[in-house]
CSV table of C-alpha atoms and ligand atoms in Angstrom, one decimal:
chain,number,residue,atom,x,y,z
A,1,MET,CA,0.0,0.0,0.0
A,2,ARG,CA,1.4,3.4,-1.0
A,3,PRO,CA,0.6,6.4,1.1
A,4,ASN,CA,-1.7,9.0,-0.6
A,5,PRO,CA,0.8,11.8,-1.5
A,6,VAL,CA,-1.8,14.5,-1.1
A,7,LEU,CA,-2.8,13.4,2.4
A,8,LEU,CA,0.9,13.0,3.3
A,9,THR,CA,1.6,16.6,2.3
A,10,VAL,CA,-1.5,17.8,4.3
A,11,ALA,CA,-0.3,15.9,7.3
A,12,LEU,CA,3.3,17.2,7.0
A,13,THR,CA,2.1,20.8,6.6
A,14,ALA,CA,-0.1,20.4,9.6
A,15,ALA,CA,2.7,18.8,11.7
A,16,LEU,CA,5.1,21.6,10.7
A,17,GLN,CA,2.6,24.3,11.5
A,18,ALA,CA,1.9,22.6,14.9
A,19,GLN,CA,5.7,22.8,15.7
A,20,SER,CA,6.2,26.3,14.6
A,21,PRO,CA,6.0,28.9,17.4
A,22,PHE,CA,5.1,31.5,14.7
A,23,GLN,CA,1.3,31.5,14.1
A,24,PRO,CA,-0.1,33.1,11.0
A,25,ALA,CA,-0.8,36.8,11.2
A,26,THR,CA,-4.1,37.7,13.0
A,27,PRO,CA,-7.2,37.9,10.8
A,28,PRO,CA,-8.3,41.3,9.7
A,29,PRO,CA,-10.7,43.0,12.1
A,30,SER,CA,-14.5,43.0,11.5
A,31,PRO,CA,-15.4,45.9,9.3
A,32,VAL,CA,-17.0,48.9,11.0
A,33,PRO,CA,-20.7,49.1,10.1
A,34,VAL,CA,-21.7,52.1,8.0
A,35,LEU,CA,-24.8,54.0,9.2
A,36,ALA,CA,-27.2,54.9,6.4
A,37,SER,CA,-28.4,58.0,8.2
A,38,TYR,CA,-28.2,59.7,11.6
A,39,PRO,CA,-31.4,60.0,13.7
A,40,ASP,CA,-32.3,63.5,14.8
A,41,THR,CA,-31.6,62.8,18.4
A,42,PRO,CA,-28.7,63.8,20.7
A,43,ALA,CA,-27.1,60.4,20.1
A,44,GLY,CA,-27.5,60.9,16.3
A,45,LYS,CA,-25.8,64.4,16.6
A,46,LEU,CA,-22.9,62.9,18.6
A,47,LEU,CA,-22.5,60.1,16.1
A,48,ARG,CA,-22.4,62.5,13.1
A,49,GLU,CA,-20.1,65.0,14.8
A,50,ILE,CA,-17.5,62.4,15.7
A,51,LYS,CA,-17.7,60.7,12.3
A,52,GLU,CA,-17.3,63.9,10.4
A,53,HIS,CA,-14.9,65.9,12.6
A,54,SER,CA,-13.1,63.5,14.8
A,55,GLY,CA,-9.9,64.7,16.4
A,56,VAL,CA,-9.1,61.3,17.9
A,57,VAL,CA,-6.4,60.1,15.6
A,58,ALA,CA,-4.6,63.4,15.6
A,59,ARG,CA,-4.5,63.4,19.4
A,60,VAL,CA,-3.1,59.8,19.4
A,61,GLU,CA,-0.4,61.0,17.0
A,62,TYR,CA,0.4,64.0,19.2
A,63,LEU,CA,0.7,61.9,22.3
A,64,ALA,CA,2.8,59.2,20.6
A,65,ASP,CA,5.0,61.3,18.3
A,66,MET,CA,5.5,64.5,20.2
A,67,ILE,CA,5.5,63.3,23.8
A,68,GLY,CA,6.3,59.6,23.4
A,69,PRO,CA,6.5,56.9,26.0
A,70,ARG,CA,4.9,57.8,29.3
A,71,LEU,CA,6.2,55.8,32.2
A,72,THR,CA,4.5,56.7,35.4
A,73,GLY,CA,6.8,58.9,37.4
A,74,SER,CA,8.5,60.2,34.3
A,75,GLU,CA,8.8,63.7,33.0
A,76,PRO,CA,7.2,62.9,29.6
A,77,LEU,CA,4.0,61.7,31.5
A,78,ARG,CA,4.0,65.0,33.3
A,79,ARG,CA,4.1,66.8,29.9
A,80,ALA,CA,1.3,64.6,28.7
A,81,GLN,CA,-0.8,65.5,31.7
A,82,ALA,CA,-0.2,69.2,31.2
A,83,TRP,CA,-1.1,68.8,27.5
A,84,ALA,CA,-4.3,66.9,28.4
A,85,MET,CA,-5.4,69.5,30.9
A,86,ALA,CA,-4.8,72.3,28.3
A,87,GLU,CA,-6.8,70.3,25.7
A,88,ALA,CA,-9.6,69.6,28.1
A,89,LYS,CA,-9.9,73.3,29.0
A,90,ALA,CA,-9.8,74.3,25.3
A,91,LEU,CA,-12.7,71.8,24.8
A,92,GLY,CA,-14.9,73.6,27.3
A,93,ALA,CA,-14.3,71.3,30.3
A,94,VAL,CA,-14.4,72.8,33.8
A,95,ASN,CA,-12.9,71.8,37.2
A,96,VAL,CA,-9.8,70.6,35.2
A,97,HIS,CA,-7.2,69.5,37.7
A,98,GLU,CA,-4.7,66.9,38.8
A,99,GLU,CA,-4.9,64.6,41.9
A,100,ALA,CA,-1.6,63.4,43.3
A,101,TYR,CA,-0.9,60.1,45.1
A,102,ASP,CA,2.3,58.5,46.4
A,103,PHE,CA,3.9,56.3,43.7
A,104,GLY,CA,7.4,55.2,44.9
A,105,LEU,CA,10.6,55.3,43.0
A,106,ALA,CA,10.5,56.4,39.3
A,107,TRP,CA,12.5,54.4,36.8
A,108,THR,CA,14.2,55.4,33.6
A,109,ARG,CA,15.3,53.1,30.8
A,110,GLY,CA,18.9,53.3,29.9
A,111,THR,CA,20.9,51.6,27.1
A,112,ASP,CA,20.5,47.9,26.9
A,113,SER,CA,22.8,45.6,24.9
A,114,ALA,CA,23.7,41.9,24.5
A,115,ARG,CA,26.6,40.4,22.5
A,116,LEU,CA,27.7,36.8,22.4
A,117,LEU,CA,31.4,36.4,23.2
A,118,THR,CA,31.4,32.8,21.8
A,119,GLN,CA,29.6,30.9,19.0
A,120,ASN,CA,28.4,33.2,16.3
A,121,GLY,CA,29.2,36.5,18.1
A,122,LEU,CA,25.7,37.9,17.5
A,123,ARG,CA,24.5,41.1,19.0
A,124,PHE,CA,20.7,40.9,19.7
A,125,ARG,CA,17.9,42.9,21.2
A,126,VAL,CA,17.3,42.8,24.9
A,127,ASP,CA,14.9,45.0,26.8
A,128,GLN,CA,15.3,45.4,30.5
A,129,LEU,CA,12.4,44.6,32.7
A,130,ALA,CA,11.2,48.0,34.0
A,131,TRP,CA,11.9,48.6,37.7
A,132,SER,CA,14.7,46.0,37.7
A,133,PRO,CA,18.2,47.0,38.8
A,134,ALA,CA,20.9,47.7,36.2
A,135,THR,CA,23.9,45.6,35.6
A,136,LYS,CA,27.1,47.1,37.0
A,137,GLY,CA,28.2,48.2,33.5
A,138,PRO,CA,28.7,45.5,30.9
A,139,VAL,CA,28.9,42.1,32.7
A,140,GLN,CA,30.2,38.9,31.1
A,141,GLY,CA,28.9,35.5,32.1
A,142,GLU,CA,28.2,32.0,30.9
A,143,LEU,CA,24.6,31.2,30.1
A,144,LEU,CA,22.7,28.5,32.0
A,145,LEU,CA,19.2,27.3,31.5
A,146,VAL,CA,17.4,27.5,34.8
A,147,ASP,CA,13.8,26.5,34.2
A,148,ALA,CA,13.0,26.0,37.8
A,149,ARG,CA,9.3,26.9,38.5
A,150,ASN,CA,9.4,26.9,42.3
A,151,LEU,CA,11.9,27.2,45.1
A,152,GLU,CA,12.3,23.5,45.5
A,153,GLU,CA,13.3,23.1,41.8
A,154,LEU,CA,15.6,26.1,42.0
A,155,GLN,CA,17.5,24.6,45.0
A,156,ALA,CA,18.6,21.8,42.7
A,157,PHE,CA,20.9,24.4,41.0
A,158,LYS,CA,22.7,25.3,44.2
A,159,GLY,CA,26.4,25.8,43.6
A,160,ARG,CA,26.1,26.2,39.8
A,161,LEU,CA,24.9,29.8,39.6
A,162,LYS,CA,27.8,32.0,40.5
A,163,GLY,CA,28.7,34.4,37.7
A,164,ARG,CA,26.0,33.0,35.4
A,165,ILE,CA,23.5,34.7,33.2
A,166,LEU,CA,20.3,32.7,33.5
A,167,LEU,CA,17.8,31.7,30.8
A,168,ARG,CA,14.6,31.6,32.8
A,169,SER,CA,12.1,30.6,30.1
A,170,ASN,CA,11.9,27.1,28.6
A,171,PRO,CA,9.3,27.1,25.8
A,172,ASP,CA,10.1,23.5,25.1
A,173,ASP,CA,9.3,22.4,28.7
A,174,LYS,CA,7.4,19.1,28.4
A,175,ARG,CA,6.8,18.6,32.2
A,176,PRO,CA,3.2,18.5,33.4
A,177,PRO,CA,2.3,22.0,34.7
A,178,LEU,CA,2.6,22.7,38.4
A,179,GLY,CA,-0.6,23.3,40.4
A,180,ARG,CA,-2.0,26.8,40.8
A,181,ARG,CA,0.6,29.4,41.8
A,182,GLY,CA,0.9,29.3,45.6
A,183,GLY,CA,-2.1,27.0,45.7
A,184,GLY,CA,-4.2,30.1,44.5
A,185,ASP,CA,-2.8,32.2,47.4
A,186,MET,CA,-1.3,35.3,45.9
A,187,ALA,CA,0.6,36.2,49.1
A,188,ALA,CA,2.2,32.7,49.2
A,189,PHE,CA,3.0,32.9,45.5
A,190,GLN,CA,4.7,36.3,46.0
A,191,ALA,CA,6.6,35.2,49.1
A,192,GLU,CA,8.0,32.2,47.1
A,193,GLN,CA,9.0,34.5,44.2
A,194,THR,CA,10.9,36.7,46.6
A,195,ALA,CA,12.6,33.7,48.2
A,196,MET,CA,13.6,32.5,44.7
A,197,THR,CA,15.1,35.8,43.8
A,198,GLN,CA,17.0,36.0,47.1
A,199,PHE,CA,18.4,32.5,46.4
A,200,LEU,CA,19.7,33.6,43.0
A,201,ILE,CA,21.3,36.6,44.5
A,202,ASP,CA,22.9,34.6,47.3
A,203,GLU,CA,24.2,32.1,44.8
A,204,GLY,CA,25.9,34.9,42.8
A,205,ALA,CA,23.8,34.9,39.6
A,206,LEU,CA,24.5,38.0,37.4
A,207,ALA,CA,21.2,38.5,35.6
A,208,THR,CA,18.1,36.7,34.2
A,209,LEU,CA,16.8,36.6,30.6
A,210,SER,CA,13.2,35.6,29.7
A,211,MET,CA,11.7,35.0,26.3
A,212,SER,CA,9.2,37.5,25.0
A,213,GLY,CA,5.8,35.9,24.7
A,214,ARG,CA,5.3,37.8,21.4
A,215,LYS,CA,6.1,36.5,18.0
A,216,ASN,CA,8.3,37.7,15.1
A,217,GLY,CA,11.0,39.7,16.8
A,218,LEU,CA,8.7,41.5,19.2
A,219,SER,CA,9.9,42.2,22.6
A,220,PHE,CA,7.9,42.9,25.7
A,221,THR,CA,8.2,44.7,29.0
A,222,THR,CA,6.4,44.8,32.3
A,223,ALA,CA,7.3,45.9,35.9
A,224,GLY,CA,10.0,44.0,37.8
A,225,PRO,CA,9.9,43.5,41.5
A,226,GLY,CA,12.0,46.6,42.2
A,227,ARG,CA,9.0,48.8,42.6
A,228,ASP,CA,9.3,47.7,46.2
A,229,PRO,CA,12.8,48.7,47.3
A,230,LYS,CA,12.5,46.3,50.3
A,231,LYS,CA,12.3,43.3,47.9
A,232,PRO,CA,15.4,41.6,46.5
A,233,ALA,CA,15.9,42.1,42.7
A,234,LEU,CA,18.3,41.0,40.0
A,235,PRO,CA,18.9,42.7,36.6
A,236,ALA,CA,16.4,41.1,34.3
A,237,ALA,CA,15.5,41.5,30.6
A,238,TYR,CA,13.2,40.1,27.9
A,239,VAL,CA,14.7,38.7,24.6
A,240,PRO,CA,12.6,38.3,21.5
A,241,GLN,CA,11.8,34.7,20.6
A,242,GLU,CA,14.2,34.1,17.7
A,243,PRO,CA,17.5,35.1,19.5
A,244,TYR,CA,16.2,33.5,22.7
A,245,ARG,CA,15.6,30.1,21.0
A,246,MET,CA,19.1,30.5,19.4
A,247,LEU,CA,20.6,30.8,22.9
A,248,LEU,CA,18.7,27.7,24.0
A,249,ARG,CA,20.0,25.7,21.0
A,250,GLN,CA,23.6,26.9,21.7
A,251,VAL,CA,23.4,25.9,25.3
A,252,ALA,CA,21.9,22.5,24.4
A,253,ARG,CA,25.2,21.7,22.6
A,254,GLN,CA,26.8,21.4,26.0
A,255,GLU,CA,29.6,23.9,25.1
A,256,PRO,CA,30.1,27.1,27.1
A,257,VAL,CA,28.1,30.0,25.8
A,258,ARG,CA,29.4,33.4,27.0
A,259,LEU,CA,27.4,36.6,26.8
A,260,GLU,CA,28.2,40.2,27.5
A,261,LEU,CA,25.1,42.0,28.9
A,262,SER,CA,24.5,45.6,29.7
A,263,LEU,CA,21.2,46.8,31.2
A,264,GLY,CA,21.2,50.5,32.0
A,265,GLY,CA,17.9,51.4,33.8
A,266,ALA,CA,18.1,53.8,36.7
A,267,PHE,CA,15.9,54.6,39.7
A,268,SER,CA,15.1,58.1,41.0
A,269,ALA,CA,16.9,59.2,44.1
A,270,LYS,CA,13.7,59.7,46.0
A,271,PRO,CA,10.1,58.4,45.8
A,272,VAL,CA,7.9,60.5,43.6
A,273,GLN,CA,4.2,61.3,43.4
A,274,ALA,CA,2.0,60.4,40.4
A,275,HIS,CA,-1.1,62.1,39.2
A,276,ASN,CA,-4.6,61.5,37.7
A,277,VAL,CA,-6.0,64.2,35.4
A,278,VAL,CA,-9.7,65.1,36.0
A,279,ALA,CA,-12.0,67.3,33.8
A,280,GLU,CA,-15.7,67.8,33.8
A,281,ILE,CA,-18.7,69.0,32.0
A,282,LYS,CA,-21.3,70.0,34.6
A,283,GLY,CA,-24.7,68.5,34.5
A,284,THR,CA,-28.0,70.3,34.9
A,285,ASP,CA,-30.8,69.0,37.1
A,286,LYS,CA,-28.8,65.9,38.2
A,287,ALA,CA,-25.4,67.6,38.4
A,288,ASN,CA,-24.5,65.9,41.7
A,289,GLU,CA,-24.5,62.5,39.9
A,290,VAL,CA,-21.5,61.6,37.8
A,291,VAL,CA,-20.7,59.4,34.8
A,292,ILE,CA,-16.9,58.8,34.5
A,293,VAL,CA,-15.3,58.1,31.2
A,294,GLY,CA,-11.6,57.2,31.5
A,295,GLY,CA,-8.5,55.7,30.1
A,296,HIS,CA,-4.9,55.6,31.3
A,297,LEU,CA,-2.5,58.2,30.1
A,298,ASP,CA,0.6,56.3,31.2
A,299,SER,CA,2.3,53.7,29.0
A,300,TRP,CA,5.2,51.4,28.7
A,301,ASP,CA,8.3,52.6,27.0
A,302,LEU,CA,9.5,50.3,24.2
A,303,GLY,CA,7.2,52.0,21.7
A,304,THR,CA,5.3,55.3,22.1
A,305,GLY,CA,2.2,53.9,23.8
A,306,ALA,CA,-0.1,54.6,20.9
A,307,THR,CA,-2.6,51.8,21.4
A,308,ASP,CA,-1.9,51.4,25.2
A,309,ASN,CA,-3.3,53.8,25.8
A,310,ALA,CA,-3.1,57.0,23.8
A,311,THR,CA,-6.1,55.7,22.0
A,312,GLY,CA,-8.3,55.5,25.1
A,313,SER,CA,-7.0,58.9,26.4
A,314,ALA,CA,-7.8,60.5,23.0
A,315,VAL,CA,-11.2,58.9,23.0
A,316,CYS,CA,-11.9,60.6,26.4
A,317,LEU,CA,-10.9,64.0,24.9
A,318,GLU,CA,-13.0,63.3,21.9
A,319,VAL,CA,-16.1,62.8,24.1
A,320,LEU,CA,-15.5,66.3,25.5
A,321,ARG,CA,-15.0,67.7,22.0
A,322,ALA,CA,-18.2,66.1,20.7
A,323,LEU,CA,-20.3,67.5,23.6
A,324,GLN,CA,-18.8,71.0,23.1
A,325,ALA,CA,-19.3,70.9,19.3
A,326,THR,CA,-22.9,69.8,19.5
A,327,GLY,CA,-23.7,72.1,22.4
A,328,LEU,CA,-25.5,69.2,24.2
A,329,GLN,CA,-26.0,69.7,27.9
A,330,PRO,CA,-26.1,66.5,30.0
A,331,ARG,CA,-28.3,66.2,33.1
A,332,ARG,CA,-25.7,64.4,35.1
A,333,THR,CA,-22.0,65.6,35.3
A,334,LEU,CA,-19.6,64.0,32.9
A,335,ARG,CA,-16.2,63.4,34.5
A,336,ILE,CA,-13.2,62.5,32.3
A,337,ILE,CA,-10.3,60.8,34.2
A,338,LEU,CA,-7.0,60.0,32.7
A,339,TRP,CA,-5.3,57.7,35.2
A,340,SER,CA,-1.6,57.0,35.7
A,341,GLY,CA,0.1,54.0,37.2
A,342,GLU,CA,-2.3,51.6,35.4
A,343,GLU,CA,0.6,49.6,34.1
A,344,GLN,CA,2.0,49.1,37.6
A,345,GLY,CA,-1.2,47.6,39.0
A,346,LEU,CA,-4.1,50.1,38.5
A,347,LEU,CA,-2.4,52.4,41.0
A,348,GLY,CA,-4.1,55.7,39.8
A,349,SER,CA,-7.6,54.3,39.8
A,350,ARG,CA,-7.1,52.6,43.1
A,351,ALA,CA,-5.8,55.9,44.6
A,352,TYR,CA,-8.8,57.8,43.2
A,353,VAL,CA,-11.3,55.3,44.7
A,354,GLU,CA,-9.5,55.5,48.0
A,355,ALA,CA,-9.4,59.3,48.0
A,356,HIS,CA,-13.1,59.6,47.0
A,357,LYS,CA,-14.6,56.8,49.1
A,358,ALA,CA,-17.3,59.0,50.5
A,359,GLU,CA,-18.5,60.1,47.0
A,360,LEU,CA,-18.7,56.7,45.2
A,361,ASP,CA,-22.4,56.5,45.6
A,362,ALA,CA,-22.8,59.5,43.4
A,363,ILE,CA,-21.2,57.7,40.4
A,364,GLN,CA,-23.8,56.5,37.9
A,365,ALA,CA,-21.2,54.4,36.0
A,366,VAL,CA,-17.6,54.2,34.9
A,367,LEU,CA,-16.7,53.4,31.3
A,368,VAL,CA,-13.1,52.6,30.3
A,369,HIS,CA,-11.5,52.3,26.9
A,370,ASP,CA,-8.2,50.4,27.0
A,371,MET,CA,-7.9,47.6,24.4
A,372,GLY,CA,-6.2,49.5,21.7
A,373,THR,CA,-7.6,50.7,18.4
A,374,GLY,CA,-10.4,48.2,17.8
A,375,MET,CA,-14.0,49.1,17.5
A,376,VAL,CA,-16.2,48.8,20.6
A,377,LYS,CA,-18.6,45.9,20.5
A,378,GLY,CA,-20.1,46.2,24.0
A,379,PHE,CA,-19.2,46.2,27.7
A,380,GLU,CA,-18.4,43.5,30.2
A,381,LEU,CA,-21.1,43.5,32.8
A,382,GLN,CA,-18.8,42.2,35.6
A,383,GLY,CA,-21.5,39.9,36.9
A,384,ARG,CA,-23.9,42.9,37.3
A,385,GLU,CA,-27.1,41.3,35.9
A,386,ASN,CA,-29.1,44.0,37.6
A,387,CYS,CA,-27.4,46.6,35.4
A,388,ARG,CA,-28.3,44.9,32.1
A,389,GLY,CA,-31.6,46.7,31.5
A,390,LEU,CA,-30.2,50.2,31.7
A,391,MET,CA,-26.9,49.3,30.0
A,392,ALA,CA,-29.0,47.8,27.1
A,393,GLN,CA,-30.9,51.1,27.0
A,394,ALA,CA,-27.6,53.0,27.0
A,395,ILE,CA,-26.2,51.2,24.0
A,396,ALA,CA,-29.4,50.9,22.0
A,397,PRO,CA,-28.6,53.9,19.8
A,398,LEU,CA,-25.4,52.1,18.9
A,399,ASN,CA,-26.7,48.6,18.0
A,400,ASP,CA,-26.5,49.3,14.2
A,401,LEU,CA,-22.9,50.4,14.7
A,402,GLY,CA,-22.0,46.9,16.1
A,403,VAL,CA,-22.3,47.7,19.8
A,404,ARG,CA,-24.5,44.9,21.1
A,405,GLU,CA,-22.6,42.7,23.6
A,406,LEU,CA,-23.3,42.8,27.3
A,407,PRO,CA,-21.8,39.6,28.6
A,408,LEU,CA,-21.9,39.0,32.4
A,409,ARG,CA,-18.2,38.2,32.3
A,410,THR,CA,-15.7,39.9,34.6
A,411,MET,CA,-12.6,41.6,33.3
A,412,ASN,CA,-10.1,42.8,35.9
A,413,GLY,CA,-7.1,44.1,33.8
A,414,THR,CA,-7.8,47.8,33.6
A,415,ASP,CA,-8.9,50.8,35.7
A,416,HIS,CA,-12.7,50.1,35.9
A,417,ALA,CA,-11.8,47.2,38.2
A,418,ALA,CA,-10.8,49.5,41.0
A,419,TYR,CA,-14.3,51.0,41.0
A,420,ASP,CA,-16.0,47.7,40.4
A,421,ARG,CA,-14.4,46.1,43.5
A,422,ALA,CA,-15.7,49.1,45.5
A,423,GLY,CA,-19.3,48.4,44.4
A,424,VAL,CA,-19.6,51.0,41.6
A,425,PRO,CA,-21.1,49.8,38.2
A,426,ALA,CA,-17.9,50.1,36.2
A,427,PHE,CA,-17.4,48.5,32.8
A,428,ALA,CA,-14.6,48.1,30.3
A,429,ALA,CA,-15.3,48.3,26.6
A,430,ILE,CA,-15.1,45.1,24.7
A,431,GLN,CA,-13.1,45.9,21.6
A,432,GLU,CA,-12.2,44.2,18.3
A,433,SER,CA,-8.7,42.9,19.0
A,434,VAL,CA,-7.0,44.0,15.8
A,435,ASP,CA,-3.4,43.2,16.6
A,436,TYR,CA,-3.4,44.3,20.2
A,437,PHE,CA,-2.4,41.2,22.3
A,438,GLU,CA,-0.4,39.7,19.4
A,439,GLY,CA,1.4,42.9,18.5
A,440,THR,CA,1.3,46.3,20.0
A,441,HIS,CA,0.5,45.7,23.6
A,442,HIS,CA,3.7,46.4,25.7
A,443,SER,CA,5.9,45.8,22.7
A,444,GLN,CA,8.3,48.0,20.6
A,445,MET,CA,5.6,48.1,17.9
A,446,ASP,CA,3.2,50.3,19.8
A,447,PHE,CA,3.2,53.2,17.3
A,448,PRO,CA,0.3,55.1,15.6
A,449,ASP,CA,0.9,53.1,12.4
A,450,HIS,CA,-1.2,50.4,14.0
A,451,VAL,CA,-4.2,52.7,14.7
A,452,ARG,CA,-7.1,52.0,12.4
A,453,PRO,CA,-8.9,55.3,12.2
A,454,ASP,CA,-12.3,53.8,11.3
A,455,GLN,CA,-12.2,51.4,14.2
A,456,LEU,CA,-11.0,54.0,16.7
A,457,ILE,CA,-13.6,56.6,15.5
A,458,GLN,CA,-16.4,54.0,16.0
A,459,GLY,CA,-14.9,53.5,19.6
A,460,ALA,CA,-15.2,57.2,20.3
A,461,GLN,CA,-18.8,57.2,19.0
A,462,ALA,CA,-19.6,54.3,21.2
A,463,MET,CA,-18.1,55.8,24.3
A,464,ALA,CA,-19.7,59.2,23.7
A,465,VAL,CA,-23.2,57.9,23.1
A,466,THR,CA,-23.1,55.3,25.9
A,467,ALA,CA,-22.0,58.0,28.3
A,468,TRP,CA,-24.6,60.4,27.0
A,469,GLU,CA,-27.4,57.9,27.5
A,470,LEU,CA,-26.2,57.1,31.1
A,471,LEU,CA,-25.9,60.9,31.8
A,472,ASN,CA,-29.4,61.5,30.8
A,473,MET,CA,-31.6,58.5,31.6
A,474,GLU,CA,-34.1,58.7,34.4
A,475,GLY,CA,-32.9,55.4,36.1
A,476,ARG,CA,-29.8,54.8,38.2
A,477,LEU,CA,-27.6,51.8,37.8
A,478,PRO,CA,-27.7,49.7,41.0
A,479,HIS,CA,-24.5,49.7,43.1
A,480,GLY,CA,-23.2,46.8,45.3
A,481,ILE,CA,-20.2,44.6,45.7
A,482,VAL,CA,-20.4,41.5,43.5
A,483,ALA,CA,-19.5,38.3,45.4
A,484,ARG,CA,-17.0,36.4,43.3
A,485,THR,CA,-14.8,33.4,43.8
A,486,PRO,CA,-11.2,34.5,43.5
A,487,ALA,CA,-10.2,34.5,39.8
A,488,PRO,CA,-7.3,32.3,38.8
A,489,PRO,CA,-4.2,34.3,38.0
A,490,ALA,CA,-4.8,35.9,34.6
A,491,PRO,CA,-2.4,34.9,31.8
A,492,ALA,CA,0.1,37.7,31.2
A,493,ALA,CA,-1.4,38.4,27.8
A,494,ALA,CA,-4.9,39.1,29.3
A,495,LYS,CA,-3.9,42.3,31.0
A,496,PRO,CA,-4.2,45.6,29.0
B,501,ZN,ZN1,-3.6,49.7,28.9
């Protein structure tokens, strides 16, 4: 019997695709529906105004190109905040101000480099984990794969770590996964992580390298443990997949692989304050009640933070612009908030909730835009079934624009979560993913080139009209803390 050559080719192709870490490019986003006409209603006026005169893409470009990356605690973020306040005032907002909170040490990226001293001598991209300590100038060390997942596994490396640069990711790990981190106990998990880092320091390791979870040369960054100066920390960096896998293959040959590594980030001398920007359009007969529309103005610093989250920040300003241009007066007060510290753990929104505990009852709802450029398809209800009726009413004028989804699902990865946990109806927009989690999110590719104007303009329309309906409806969204079983730790990619 001869194998069928066609079937064999199909099977081979499938097997090769299954082995390749490089998935095909993401499918194109759903097209934005085109409205045949605009109703003669406030919602219709807002839709038309934003479609015909949107300033949202221009503001993303300004933030990204002229101000650039906006790490919390940095001078560029302070410039972005000054700019946003000036824009809000020019767009007719009142009560424009900043609210400060204690942030901790600021951190500035330096020059990062890596060069093999053996094998092929390649120089390749490394990006220091933000808030990790710098190397003491260029350091040279032999690479060692240390794919220990807990303290017990790590202790097996005792005596072999001195002067080594550690490869801490093993994408080819075939071991069955460990149980939930710390048995689901976050404090236990963090204590073990701290003990592991202390062990590496005590054993004399020089630095750690991890593989970027992104494909096709994309790097990644997030916050290292050094945000807390009391915790031990080692110099740490991400390496894109291709060079990282090369290092693994070189190490697998059982010959010494020596690397020169330089990571140049620096901490501020003293703790700094961080700030949230607030701007309002006052309501009329229900002015004491508030609808908050927000996004975070801070960003990571490998790209220019165009889709994370200049897009959401620009959408907030566009909501102000559309109200001013149409002359519409809301019954409740519209409050725009541009948070900071989102990327270090929703610090700005948490600080706001803490500082305004006594006023949370006056908030009708919080709406957040933080998933990049993609069009808005609805809002996560966070388990608030009792909000479904009024939320459905709020998005009804947007149904033909593709805004229809109100799943009960809970999303915790952005600033609405701080309000949600305090009992306030607070919802993140569900957005078309475009190439957010596969591409721009926290990577060096986060530039305005990846902004899709039609998708983002629809997002601004969706946020403006949903806010408008919530500002003006007779009913109030019910408050209350939603009882939830603790969520399993989110995969890294699920956090905007
Ligand atoms: Zn974000």
